[in-house]
Coordinates of C-alpha atoms and ligand atoms in Angstrom, one line a residue:
M1471 CA -199.0 -194.7 -106.2
N1472 CA -198.6 -194.4 -110.0
K1473 CA -201.4 -193.3 -112.3
A1474 CA -202.3 -196.9 -113.3
Q1475 CA -202.7 -197.9 -109.7
S1476 CA -204.5 -194.8 -108.5
Y1477 CA -207.9 -196.0 -109.8
L1478 CA -207.5 -198.6 -107.1
N1479 CA -207.7 -196.0 -104.3
N1480 CA -211.1 -196.9 -103.0
F1481 CA -213.0 -198.5 -100.1
I1482 CA -212.5 -202.0 -101.5
I1483 CA -208.7 -201.5 -101.6
Q1484 CA -208.8 -200.4 -98.0
I1485 CA -210.6 -203.6 -97.1
I1486 CA -208.1 -205.7 -99.0
N1487 CA -205.1 -203.9 -97.4
K1488 CA -206.6 -204.7 -94.0
D1489 CA -207.2 -208.3 -94.9
L1490 CA -203.6 -208.7 -96.1
A1491 CA -202.2 -206.9 -93.1
S1492 CA -204.2 -209.0 -90.6
G1493 CA -203.2 -212.2 -92.3
K1494 CA -206.8 -213.2 -93.2
Y1495 CA -205.5 -213.7 -96.7
T1496 CA -202.0 -214.0 -98.1
S1497 CA -203.0 -213.3 -101.7
V1498 CA -205.9 -211.7 -103.4
H1499 CA -208.2 -213.6 -105.9
T1500 CA -211.0 -211.8 -107.7
R1501 CA -213.2 -212.8 -110.7
F1502 CA -215.2 -211.1 -113.4
P1503 CA -218.4 -213.0 -113.9
P1504 CA -220.3 -211.8 -117.0
E1505 CA -223.5 -213.5 -118.1
P1506 CA -222.9 -214.2 -121.8
N1507 CA -226.2 -212.7 -122.9
G1508 CA -225.0 -209.6 -124.6
Y1509 CA -221.9 -207.5 -125.4
L1510 CA -220.0 -205.8 -122.6
H1511 CA -220.7 -202.2 -122.0
I1512 CA -218.8 -199.4 -120.4
G1513 CA -220.3 -200.3 -117.0
H1514 CA -218.7 -203.7 -117.3
A1515 CA -215.4 -201.9 -118.1
K1516 CA -215.6 -200.3 -114.6
S1517 CA -215.9 -203.8 -113.0
I1518 CA -213.2 -205.2 -115.3
C1519 CA -210.7 -202.4 -114.3
L1520 CA -211.5 -203.0 -110.7
N1521 CA -211.3 -206.8 -110.6
F1522 CA -208.4 -207.2 -113.0
G1523 CA -206.7 -204.1 -111.7
I1524 CA -206.7 -205.5 -108.2
A1525 CA -205.2 -208.8 -109.4
Q1526 CA -202.5 -206.8 -111.2
N1527 CA -201.8 -204.5 -108.3
Y1528 CA -201.4 -207.3 -105.7
Q1529 CA -199.9 -209.9 -108.1
G1530 CA -203.0 -211.9 -107.3
Q1531 CA -205.3 -213.7 -109.7
C1532 CA -208.5 -212.7 -111.5
Y1533 CA -210.6 -215.3 -113.2
L1534 CA -212.9 -214.8 -116.1
R1535 CA -215.9 -216.8 -115.2
F1536 CA -218.9 -217.0 -117.6
D1537 CA -222.0 -217.1 -115.6
D1538 CA -223.8 -219.5 -118.0
T1539 CA -226.6 -220.7 -115.8
N1540 CA -229.5 -219.5 -118.1
P1541 CA -229.1 -221.3 -121.5
V1542 CA -232.2 -219.5 -122.9
K1543 CA -230.4 -216.2 -123.3
E1544 CA -226.8 -217.2 -123.7
H1545 CA -224.9 -217.4 -126.9
I1546 CA -221.5 -218.3 -128.1
E1547 CA -221.2 -215.0 -130.1
F1548 CA -221.4 -213.2 -126.7
I1549 CA -218.7 -215.4 -125.2
E1550 CA -216.3 -214.6 -128.0
S1551 CA -217.0 -210.9 -127.9
I1552 CA -216.6 -210.7 -124.1
K1553 CA -213.2 -212.4 -124.3
N1554 CA -212.1 -210.1 -127.2
D1555 CA -213.2 -207.0 -125.3
I1556 CA -211.4 -207.9 -122.1
L1557 CA -208.1 -208.5 -124.0
W1558 CA -208.6 -205.3 -126.0
L1559 CA -209.1 -203.4 -122.8
G1560 CA -205.6 -204.6 -121.8
F1561 CA -206.4 -207.3 -119.3
K1562 CA -205.8 -211.0 -119.2
W1563 CA -207.5 -213.5 -117.0
S1564 CA -205.5 -215.9 -114.9
G1565 CA -205.3 -219.5 -116.1
K1566 CA -208.1 -221.1 -118.2
I1567 CA -211.5 -219.6 -118.7
H1568 CA -214.0 -220.7 -116.1
Y1569 CA -217.7 -221.3 -116.5
S1570 CA -220.4 -221.7 -113.9
S1571 CA -221.4 -224.8 -115.9
D1572 CA -218.0 -226.4 -114.9
Y1573 CA -219.6 -226.9 -111.5
F1574 CA -223.1 -228.2 -112.4
D1575 CA -222.4 -231.6 -110.7
Q1576 CA -221.1 -230.0 -107.5
L1577 CA -224.0 -227.5 -107.5
Y1578 CA -226.5 -230.4 -107.8
N1579 CA -224.8 -232.2 -104.9
Y1580 CA -224.9 -229.1 -102.7
A1581 CA -228.6 -228.7 -103.5
R1582 CA -229.1 -232.3 -102.3
E1583 CA -227.2 -231.5 -99.2
L1584 CA -229.5 -228.6 -98.4
I1585 CA -232.5 -230.9 -99.0
S1586 CA -231.0 -233.6 -96.7
K1587 CA -230.6 -231.0 -94.0
G1588 CA -234.2 -229.9 -94.3
L1589 CA -233.2 -226.6 -95.8
A1590 CA -234.6 -226.9 -99.2
Y1591 CA -237.8 -228.3 -100.7
V1592 CA -239.5 -229.0 -104.1
D1593 CA -242.4 -226.6 -104.6
H1594 CA -245.2 -226.9 -107.1
L1595 CA -246.6 -223.4 -106.9
S1596 CA -246.5 -221.6 -110.3
S1597 CA -244.2 -218.7 -110.7
D1598 CA -247.1 -216.2 -110.3
Q1599 CA -248.2 -217.9 -107.1
I1600 CA -244.6 -217.9 -105.8
R1601 CA -244.6 -214.1 -106.4
E1602 CA -247.9 -213.7 -104.7
Y1603 CA -247.0 -215.8 -101.7
R1604 CA -243.7 -213.9 -101.4
G1605 CA -245.5 -210.8 -100.0
T1606 CA -244.0 -207.3 -100.3
L1607 CA -241.9 -204.9 -98.2
T1608 CA -245.0 -204.1 -96.1
Q1609 CA -246.6 -207.5 -96.2
L1610 CA -245.2 -210.7 -94.9
G1611 CA -245.0 -213.7 -97.1
K1612 CA -246.8 -216.9 -96.5
N1613 CA -245.6 -220.5 -96.6
S1614 CA -246.1 -222.7 -99.6
P1615 CA -248.4 -225.7 -98.9
Y1616 CA -245.5 -227.9 -100.2
R1617 CA -243.0 -226.5 -97.7
D1618 CA -243.2 -229.2 -95.1
R1619 CA -242.9 -232.4 -97.1
S1620 CA -240.3 -234.9 -95.9
V1621 CA -236.6 -235.0 -96.8
D1622 CA -237.0 -238.3 -98.7
E1623 CA -239.9 -237.0 -100.7
N1624 CA -238.0 -233.8 -101.6
L1625 CA -234.9 -235.9 -102.6
A1626 CA -237.0 -238.1 -104.8
L1627 CA -238.8 -235.2 -106.4
F1628 CA -235.5 -233.3 -107.0
A1629 CA -234.1 -236.5 -108.7
Q1630 CA -237.2 -236.6 -110.9
M1631 CA -236.7 -233.0 -111.8
R1632 CA -233.2 -233.8 -112.8
R1633 CA -234.2 -236.8 -114.9
G1634 CA -236.7 -234.7 -116.9
E1635 CA -239.8 -236.4 -115.5
L1636 CA -241.5 -233.2 -114.5
I1637 CA -242.5 -230.5 -117.0
E1638 CA -241.2 -227.0 -117.0
G1639 CA -242.9 -224.8 -114.5
S1640 CA -244.5 -227.7 -112.6
A1641 CA -241.8 -227.8 -109.9
C1642 CA -238.8 -225.9 -108.6
L1643 CA -236.4 -226.2 -105.7
R1644 CA -236.6 -223.6 -103.1
A1645 CA -234.5 -222.8 -100.0
K1646 CA -236.4 -223.1 -96.8
I1647 CA -235.4 -219.9 -94.9
D1648 CA -238.1 -217.5 -93.6
M1649 CA -241.2 -216.3 -95.4
A1650 CA -241.4 -213.5 -92.8
S1651 CA -237.9 -212.2 -93.3
P1652 CA -237.7 -208.4 -93.7
F1653 CA -235.4 -209.3 -96.7
I1654 CA -237.5 -210.5 -99.5
V1655 CA -234.6 -212.4 -101.1
M1656 CA -234.6 -214.6 -97.9
R1657 CA -238.3 -215.6 -98.4
D1658 CA -237.6 -219.1 -99.6
P1659 CA -235.7 -218.1 -102.8
V1660 CA -235.8 -220.4 -105.8
L1661 CA -232.5 -222.4 -106.2
Y1662 CA -233.2 -224.5 -109.3
R1663 CA -235.7 -224.4 -112.1
I1664 CA -236.6 -226.8 -114.9
K1665 CA -235.6 -225.7 -118.4
F1666 CA -235.6 -228.2 -121.3
Q1667 CA -232.9 -226.2 -123.1
N1668 CA -229.8 -227.2 -124.8
H1669 CA -226.7 -225.7 -123.0
H1670 CA -223.8 -224.5 -125.1
R1671 CA -221.3 -226.5 -123.0
T1672 CA -223.3 -229.3 -121.3
G1673 CA -225.6 -230.0 -124.2
T1674 CA -228.7 -232.0 -123.0
K1675 CA -227.1 -233.4 -119.8
W1676 CA -229.1 -231.1 -117.7
C1677 CA -232.7 -230.0 -117.7
I1678 CA -232.5 -228.2 -114.4
Y1679 CA -230.4 -225.1 -114.0
P1680 CA -229.3 -223.3 -110.8
M1681 CA -230.3 -219.7 -110.0
Y1682 CA -227.6 -217.0 -109.8
D1683 CA -227.9 -216.6 -106.0
F1684 CA -227.3 -220.3 -105.4
S1685 CA -224.5 -220.8 -108.0
H1686 CA -222.6 -217.6 -107.7
C1687 CA -221.5 -218.0 -104.1
I1688 CA -220.6 -221.6 -104.5
C1689 CA -218.5 -221.0 -107.7
D1690 CA -216.7 -218.2 -105.8
A1691 CA -215.9 -220.5 -102.9
L1692 CA -214.9 -223.4 -105.1
E1693 CA -212.5 -221.2 -107.0
G1694 CA -210.9 -219.7 -103.9
I1695 CA -212.1 -216.2 -104.6
T1696 CA -211.2 -213.9 -101.7
H1697 CA -213.2 -210.8 -102.5
S1698 CA -216.3 -211.1 -104.6
L1699 CA -217.2 -207.7 -106.0
C1700 CA -220.5 -206.9 -107.4
T1701 CA -222.9 -204.0 -107.9
L1702 CA -225.1 -202.5 -105.2
E1703 CA -228.4 -204.1 -106.3
F1704 CA -227.0 -207.3 -104.8
Q1705 CA -226.6 -205.8 -101.4
D1706 CA -229.6 -207.7 -99.9
N1707 CA -228.5 -210.9 -101.8
R1708 CA -225.4 -210.9 -99.7
R1709 CA -227.5 -212.5 -96.9
L1710 CA -228.4 -215.3 -99.2
Y1711 CA -224.8 -215.6 -100.4
D1712 CA -223.7 -216.1 -96.8
W1713 CA -226.7 -218.4 -95.9
V1714 CA -225.9 -220.8 -98.7
L1715 CA -222.2 -221.0 -97.8
N1716 CA -222.9 -221.3 -94.1
N1717 CA -225.2 -224.3 -94.7
I1718 CA -223.2 -226.5 -97.1
S1719 CA -220.0 -228.4 -96.5
I1720 CA -217.6 -226.1 -98.0
D1721 CA -214.5 -224.7 -96.4
A1722 CA -214.0 -221.4 -98.2
H1723 CA -216.3 -218.4 -97.5
P1724 CA -215.5 -215.4 -99.7
H1725 CA -216.9 -212.1 -98.8
Q1726 CA -219.2 -210.2 -101.1
Y1727 CA -218.7 -206.4 -101.4
E1728 CA -220.9 -204.1 -103.4
F1729 CA -220.1 -200.9 -105.3
S1730 CA -222.3 -198.6 -107.3
R1731 CA -223.1 -199.3 -111.0
L1732 CA -221.9 -196.9 -113.6
N1733 CA -224.6 -194.9 -115.3
I1734 CA -223.9 -192.4 -118.0
E1735 CA -226.3 -189.7 -119.0
H1736 CA -228.1 -190.0 -122.3
T1737 CA -227.4 -193.7 -122.6
I1738 CA -228.6 -197.0 -121.2
M1739 CA -226.6 -199.6 -119.5
S1740 CA -228.8 -202.7 -119.4
K1741 CA -228.0 -205.5 -121.7
R1742 CA -231.7 -206.3 -122.1
K1743 CA -232.4 -202.8 -123.4
L1744 CA -229.3 -202.7 -125.5
H1745 CA -230.5 -206.0 -127.0
L1746 CA -233.8 -204.2 -128.0
L1747 CA -231.9 -201.4 -129.7
V1748 CA -230.1 -204.1 -131.8
S1749 CA -233.1 -206.4 -132.5
D1750 CA -235.4 -203.4 -133.4
N1751 CA -232.7 -202.1 -135.8
I1752 CA -232.6 -198.8 -134.0
V1753 CA -228.8 -199.1 -134.3
E1754 CA -226.6 -201.0 -136.8
G1755 CA -225.6 -203.7 -134.3
W1756 CA -223.9 -204.2 -130.9
D1757 CA -220.9 -202.3 -132.2
D1758 CA -222.7 -199.4 -133.6
P1759 CA -220.6 -196.4 -132.7
R1760 CA -223.5 -194.8 -130.7
M1761 CA -223.7 -197.8 -128.4
P1762 CA -222.1 -197.7 -124.9
T1763 CA -220.7 -201.2 -125.6
I1764 CA -217.0 -201.7 -125.6
A1765 CA -217.3 -202.8 -129.2
G1766 CA -219.2 -199.7 -130.1
L1767 CA -216.8 -197.4 -128.3
R1768 CA -213.9 -199.1 -130.0
R1769 CA -215.5 -198.6 -133.5
R1770 CA -216.3 -195.0 -132.6
G1771 CA -212.6 -194.5 -132.0
Y1772 CA -212.2 -194.7 -128.2
T1773 CA -208.9 -196.3 -127.3
A1774 CA -208.5 -198.8 -124.5
A1775 CA -206.3 -196.3 -122.6
S1776 CA -209.0 -193.7 -122.7
I1777 CA -211.6 -196.1 -121.3
R1778 CA -209.2 -197.2 -118.5
E1779 CA -208.5 -193.6 -117.8
F1780 CA -212.2 -192.9 -117.5
C1781 CA -212.7 -195.8 -115.1
R1782 CA -209.8 -194.4 -113.0
R1783 CA -211.4 -190.9 -112.9
I1784 CA -214.9 -192.1 -111.8
G1785 CA -213.5 -194.3 -109.1
V1786 CA -215.3 -196.9 -107.1
T1787 CA -217.8 -195.9 -104.4
K1788 CA -221.2 -196.9 -103.0
Q1789 CA -222.8 -193.7 -104.2
E1790 CA -225.4 -194.1 -107.0
N1791 CA -225.0 -191.5 -109.6
H1792 CA -225.2 -190.6 -113.3
V1793 CA -221.9 -189.5 -114.8
E1794 CA -222.1 -186.9 -117.6
S1795 CA -221.0 -188.3 -121.0
A1796 CA -218.7 -185.3 -121.2
A1797 CA -216.5 -187.0 -118.6
L1798 CA -215.9 -190.0 -121.0
E1799 CA -215.4 -187.7 -124.0
A1800 CA -212.8 -185.6 -122.1
C1801 CA -210.6 -188.7 -121.7
I1802 CA -210.4 -189.5 -125.4
R1803 CA -210.2 -185.8 -126.4
E1804 CA -207.2 -185.3 -124.0
E1805 CA -205.5 -188.3 -125.4
L1806 CA -206.0 -187.5 -129.0
N1807 CA -205.1 -183.8 -128.5
E1808 CA -201.6 -185.1 -127.7
S1809 CA -201.4 -187.9 -130.3
A1810 CA -203.6 -187.3 -133.3
P1811 CA -202.1 -185.7 -136.4
R1812 CA -203.8 -182.6 -137.7
I1813 CA -205.4 -182.8 -141.1
M1814 CA -207.8 -180.6 -143.0
A1815 CA -211.2 -182.0 -144.1
V1816 CA -214.2 -180.0 -145.3
I1817 CA -217.4 -181.7 -144.3
N1818 CA -220.0 -179.3 -146.0
P1819 CA -218.0 -178.1 -149.0
V1820 CA -218.6 -175.0 -151.0
K1821 CA -216.2 -174.1 -153.8
V1822 CA -213.9 -171.0 -153.6
I1823 CA -212.1 -169.8 -156.7
I1824 CA -209.1 -167.6 -156.1
D1825 CA -209.3 -165.3 -159.1
N1826 CA -205.9 -163.9 -159.1
F1827 CA -204.2 -167.3 -159.2
P1828 CA -203.6 -168.3 -162.9
V1829 CA -205.8 -171.1 -164.2
G1830 CA -204.4 -174.5 -163.2
Y1831 CA -202.1 -172.9 -160.5
E1832 CA -200.9 -175.1 -157.7
E1833 CA -198.5 -174.5 -154.8
Q1834 CA -197.2 -176.8 -152.1
I1835 CA -197.7 -175.5 -148.6
T1836 CA -195.7 -177.0 -145.8
M1837 CA -197.8 -177.7 -142.7
P1838 CA -196.9 -179.2 -139.3
N1839 CA -198.7 -182.4 -138.3
H1840 CA -199.1 -181.2 -134.8
P1841 CA -198.9 -177.6 -133.6
N1842 CA -196.7 -178.4 -130.5
K1843 CA -194.9 -181.5 -131.5
P1844 CA -192.3 -180.9 -134.2
E1845 CA -191.3 -184.6 -133.8
M1846 CA -194.6 -185.5 -135.5
G1847 CA -193.2 -184.0 -138.7
I1848 CA -194.5 -181.9 -141.5
R1849 CA -196.4 -182.5 -144.7
Q1850 CA -196.9 -180.8 -148.1
V1851 CA -200.5 -179.8 -148.9
T1852 CA -201.5 -178.6 -152.3
L1853 CA -203.1 -175.1 -152.5
S1854 CA -204.8 -174.6 -155.9
R1855 CA -206.8 -172.0 -157.6
E1856 CA -210.0 -173.9 -156.7
I1857 CA -210.5 -174.9 -153.2
Y1858 CA -213.3 -176.0 -150.9
I1859 CA -214.2 -174.4 -147.6
D1860 CA -217.0 -175.3 -145.2
S1861 CA -220.3 -173.6 -146.1
A1862 CA -220.6 -172.6 -142.5
D1863 CA -217.5 -170.5 -142.9
F1864 CA -219.1 -168.1 -145.3
R1865 CA -222.1 -165.7 -144.8
E1866 CA -223.5 -163.5 -147.5
T1867 CA -225.9 -161.7 -145.2
N1868 CA -227.2 -161.9 -141.7
Y1869 CA -224.0 -162.5 -139.9
P1870 CA -223.4 -161.4 -136.3
K1871 CA -221.0 -158.6 -135.7
Q1872 CA -218.4 -160.9 -134.1
Y1873 CA -218.5 -163.3 -137.1
K1874 CA -214.8 -163.8 -137.9
R1875 CA -215.1 -166.0 -141.0
L1876 CA -215.5 -165.1 -144.6
V1877 CA -218.0 -162.4 -145.8
L1878 CA -218.1 -160.4 -148.9
G1879 CA -215.5 -157.6 -148.9
K1880 CA -213.7 -158.9 -145.8
E1881 CA -210.6 -161.0 -145.3
V1882 CA -209.9 -164.2 -143.7
R1883 CA -206.8 -166.4 -143.5
L1884 CA -206.6 -169.8 -145.0
R1885 CA -205.1 -172.1 -142.4
H1886 CA -201.3 -172.1 -142.8
A1887 CA -201.6 -170.2 -146.1
Y1888 CA -202.7 -166.8 -147.5
V1889 CA -205.1 -164.2 -146.6
I1890 CA -208.1 -164.0 -149.0
K1891 CA -210.9 -161.5 -149.6
A1892 CA -214.3 -162.6 -150.8
E1893 CA -215.6 -160.5 -153.8
R1894 CA -218.7 -162.1 -155.2
V1895 CA -220.7 -165.3 -155.3
E1896 CA -222.3 -167.4 -158.0
K1897 CA -225.6 -169.1 -157.2
N1898 CA -227.6 -171.9 -158.9
Q1899 CA -231.2 -171.6 -159.9
Q1900 CA -232.4 -172.5 -156.4
G1901 CA -230.5 -169.6 -155.1
D1902 CA -227.8 -171.6 -153.3
I1903 CA -224.3 -170.3 -153.4
V1904 CA -222.1 -172.6 -155.6
I1905 CA -218.9 -170.6 -156.0
I1906 CA -217.4 -167.9 -153.9
Y1907 CA -214.9 -165.8 -155.8
C1908 CA -212.0 -164.4 -153.8
R1909 CA -208.6 -162.8 -154.3
Y1910 CA -205.5 -163.7 -152.3
H1911 CA -202.9 -161.3 -150.9
P1912 CA -199.4 -162.3 -151.9
H1913 CA -196.7 -161.9 -149.2
T1914 CA -199.2 -163.2 -146.5
L1915 CA -198.2 -166.8 -146.7
N1916 CA -198.1 -167.9 -143.1
Q1917 CA -197.2 -164.5 -142.0
T1918 CA -198.9 -161.3 -140.9
T1919 CA -198.1 -158.2 -143.0
A1920 CA -199.1 -154.6 -142.2
D1921 CA -202.2 -155.0 -144.5
S1922 CA -203.3 -158.3 -143.0
S1923 CA -202.6 -157.7 -139.4
K1924 CA -206.3 -157.0 -138.7
V1925 CA -207.4 -160.4 -140.1
K1926 CA -208.5 -162.4 -137.1
G1927 CA -210.4 -165.3 -138.7
V1928 CA -208.7 -168.5 -139.8
I1929 CA -210.6 -171.1 -141.8
H1930 CA -209.6 -174.5 -143.0
W1931 CA -209.7 -175.6 -146.7
V1932 CA -209.0 -178.4 -149.0
S1933 CA -207.7 -178.2 -152.6
A1934 CA -210.3 -179.0 -155.1
T1935 CA -207.8 -180.5 -157.5
N1936 CA -205.9 -182.6 -155.0
C1937 CA -208.4 -184.0 -152.5
V1938 CA -210.3 -187.2 -151.9
V1939 CA -214.0 -187.5 -151.4
A1940 CA -215.0 -189.0 -148.0
S1941 CA -218.1 -189.8 -145.9
F1942 CA -218.2 -188.3 -142.4
R1943 CA -220.3 -190.1 -139.9
L1944 CA -221.2 -187.5 -137.2
Y1945 CA -222.5 -189.1 -134.1
D1946 CA -224.5 -187.6 -131.2
K1947 CA -226.3 -188.9 -128.2
L1948 CA -228.7 -191.7 -128.8
F1949 CA -231.3 -190.3 -126.4
N1950 CA -232.6 -186.9 -125.8
L1951 CA -233.2 -187.3 -122.1
P1952 CA -230.3 -187.6 -119.5
N1953 CA -231.9 -190.6 -117.9
P1954 CA -233.4 -192.7 -120.7
A1955 CA -233.8 -195.7 -118.4
A1956 CA -236.5 -193.8 -116.5
A1957 CA -238.6 -193.2 -119.7
K1958 CA -241.7 -195.3 -120.2
D1959 CA -240.6 -196.4 -123.6
F1960 CA -237.1 -195.4 -124.4
R1961 CA -237.8 -195.7 -128.1
M1962 CA -239.9 -192.5 -127.8
I1963 CA -237.0 -190.4 -126.7
L1964 CA -234.5 -191.3 -129.4
N1965 CA -232.4 -188.4 -130.8
D1966 CA -233.2 -188.5 -134.5
K1967 CA -229.9 -186.7 -135.2
S1968 CA -227.8 -189.3 -133.4
L1969 CA -226.2 -190.2 -136.8
V1970 CA -225.8 -187.6 -139.6
I1971 CA -223.8 -188.7 -142.7
R1972 CA -222.1 -186.0 -144.8
Q1973 CA -220.2 -186.3 -148.0
G1974 CA -217.2 -184.0 -148.1
V1975 CA -213.5 -183.8 -149.0
V1976 CA -210.3 -184.4 -147.2
E1977 CA -206.6 -183.8 -147.9
A1978 CA -205.1 -186.4 -150.1
S1979 CA -202.5 -187.3 -147.4
V1980 CA -205.1 -189.5 -145.7
L1981 CA -204.8 -192.0 -148.6
A1982 CA -201.9 -193.4 -146.6
A1983 CA -204.3 -194.1 -143.8
K1984 CA -205.1 -197.6 -142.5
A1985 CA -208.4 -198.5 -140.8
G1986 CA -208.3 -197.5 -137.2
E1987 CA -206.2 -194.4 -137.6
Y1988 CA -207.0 -191.2 -135.7
Y1989 CA -207.0 -187.6 -136.8
Q1990 CA -207.9 -184.2 -135.6
F1991 CA -209.7 -182.7 -138.6
E1992 CA -208.9 -179.1 -137.9
R1993 CA -211.8 -177.1 -136.4
E1994 CA -214.1 -180.1 -136.8
G1995 CA -213.1 -182.7 -134.1
Y1996 CA -211.4 -186.0 -133.7
F1997 CA -212.1 -188.7 -136.2
C1998 CA -211.1 -192.2 -137.0
T1999 CA -211.4 -194.4 -140.0
D2000 CA -214.4 -196.7 -139.7
S2001 CA -213.1 -200.2 -139.2
Y2002 CA -215.8 -201.8 -141.4
Q2003 CA -216.6 -199.4 -144.1
F2004 CA -213.2 -197.8 -144.7
S2005 CA -211.4 -198.7 -147.8
K2006 CA -209.0 -196.9 -150.1
S2007 CA -211.7 -196.4 -152.6
R2008 CA -214.3 -195.4 -150.0
L2009 CA -213.1 -193.3 -147.2
V2010 CA -215.4 -193.3 -144.2
F2011 CA -214.6 -191.4 -141.0
N2012 CA -216.3 -191.6 -137.7
R2013 CA -216.4 -188.5 -135.5
I2014 CA -215.3 -189.6 -132.1
V2015 CA -215.8 -186.3 -130.3
G2016 CA -215.9 -182.6 -131.2
L2017 CA -213.0 -180.4 -130.2
R2018 CA -214.9 -179.2 -127.1
D2019 CA -218.0 -180.2 -125.3
T2020 CA -220.8 -178.5 -127.2
W2021 CA -223.8 -180.6 -126.0
S2022 CA -224.4 -178.6 -122.8
A2023 CA -224.4 -175.4 -124.8
K2024 CA -226.8 -176.9 -127.3
V2025 CA -229.3 -178.0 -124.7
R2026 CA -229.4 -174.6 -123.2
T2027 CA -230.3 -172.8 -126.4
Ligands
ATP87 P1 -226.8 -205.8 -117.3 O1 -228.0 -205.2 -116.6 O2 -226.2 -204.9 -118.2 O3 -227.2 -207.1 -118.0 P2 -225.5 -207.4 -115.3 O4 -225.0 -207.0 -114.0 O5 -226.6 -208.4 -115.4 O6 -225.7 -206.1 -116.2 P3 -223.4 -209.2 -115.9 O7 -223.0 -209.8 -117.1 O8 -224.1 -210.1 -114.9 O9 -224.4 -208.0 -116.2 O10 -222.2 -208.4 -115.2 C1 -220.9 -208.9 -115.0 C2 -220.3 -208.0 -113.9 O11 -220.3 -206.7 -114.4 C3 -221.1 -208.1 -112.6 O12 -220.1 -208.2 -111.6 C4 -221.7 -206.7 -112.6 O13 -221.9 -206.3 -111.2 C5 -220.8 -205.8 -113.4 N1 -221.6 -204.7 -114.0 C6 -222.6 -204.8 -114.8 N2 -223.1 -203.6 -115.1 C7 -222.3 -202.7 -114.5 C8 -222.3 -201.3 -114.4 N3 -223.2 -200.5 -115.0 N4 -221.4 -200.7 -113.6 C9 -220.5 -201.4 -112.9 N5 -220.4 -202.8 -113.0 C10 -221.3 -203.4 -113.7
MG88 MG1 -226.7 -210.3 -114.7

């Protein structure tokens, strides 16, 4: 099995292999059924890789079906973003795009069939009463007083519902199953409700809309889906899935299989909550680089390959768990470690003057674009009398013994260039260091001499005369707690440092950059140009990830 296929080594694949071997099916047909009520998130990517991956692997089909049965929350913007994200992830649906609303006529007729068989009835209890009558896990439900009306009366009332003659909330259609079932979903679930709501595809044709549990199984069967894959919270609903298909005149009967949802620590995966982050302006939008949405991850700098690789690594099981975000970060870090050119950028600049260079001195230093990949080429970087280094790379006092960066009277190597020694500092009126004066040692360019052999520290730098000013957007976790979904109000546990914006400088060579390019800024991390804000006159870089996982160390201190 090659790498692309190995994320398909799971219990569902074993079932499919068995079904193909036994001749139950001759080909495999899956679907990805998002509700267009938000942007896709990384949890959806797991389901996309699984469903589309299966179709690819078995030369079968995978449909994209928009589950558009609740027009109140659905929006065309979401449909477009979902299509775009699936294609970007590297998958393509079979044939045309499907919509649950394609089947509204058939669904209506199947509902009438259930009524005719005495298996569904129009109820007038309010939604609160329905909830109360439903009972709990320890308390049986009780029958609605409207449960036993005649088939004719039910058919007439259902037709009235459809014609818009009953007001919203005054009636609904319910399956007549068993109010004493140990499975609450089987206690006469609602199949249709009234909603006077314009639908993005059917307009005002309908004022009654089917519920997920009723429509989903029928759409699966009508489309010839063989394996209907969903997340574990629908495990009990499988009984209803089978009940509906067993009680209507339909030949196909797909089987539903459940796998565990993806949860990632320090983030949330519910579209409803992600919606709140957007509507409360806690983030800049659905594609804010801190969001776990596909659009956010893309803008942050994640590649489609890194997300697919992550889905491969986490696998598909029935075990509920929370994956550490470090697992996702590792995938992009490993990819960019191979492919991203190295560049020097100084994020918190402080000026260094190299006193023994003549005023106006400049020298071109040749640097490799990647330490282990000569094929990625070399570039010329200007070293000048005045340079910037990161303020964290200099300490005047109070530095630990093992501090290997620049201190007064000690030496450090400028990356790919000379060894310098710090001699004195100049401060402003507030006492902040504004210039560090140094001297350089000739003959140490990119080589260790007898005098410089003890120099262990290497710091990065950028010429002050040949650089460009840039904004660096440094992202961190959005939430302080590993499981924000469990918090009473997740707005109370926001990490106020989830976005820090710094103004710094970067090598002039990035002027050749286009939006969407990736770099390793040496000693700082992996960055990409921000797709919205980046322009030649305004360089904006998003930090994708640091060079190593620093979060766990941070929480421990
Ligand atoms: P949300 O709570 O985010 O709205 P959902 O399940 O309601 O999730 P849908 O648009 O209905 O979202 O999901 C489309 C498909 O993606 C479903 O088959 C669903 O099971 C799957 N899916 C959604 N969230 C996850 C997740 N966190 N992990 C794996 N699969 C998921
Ligand atoms: Mg849903």
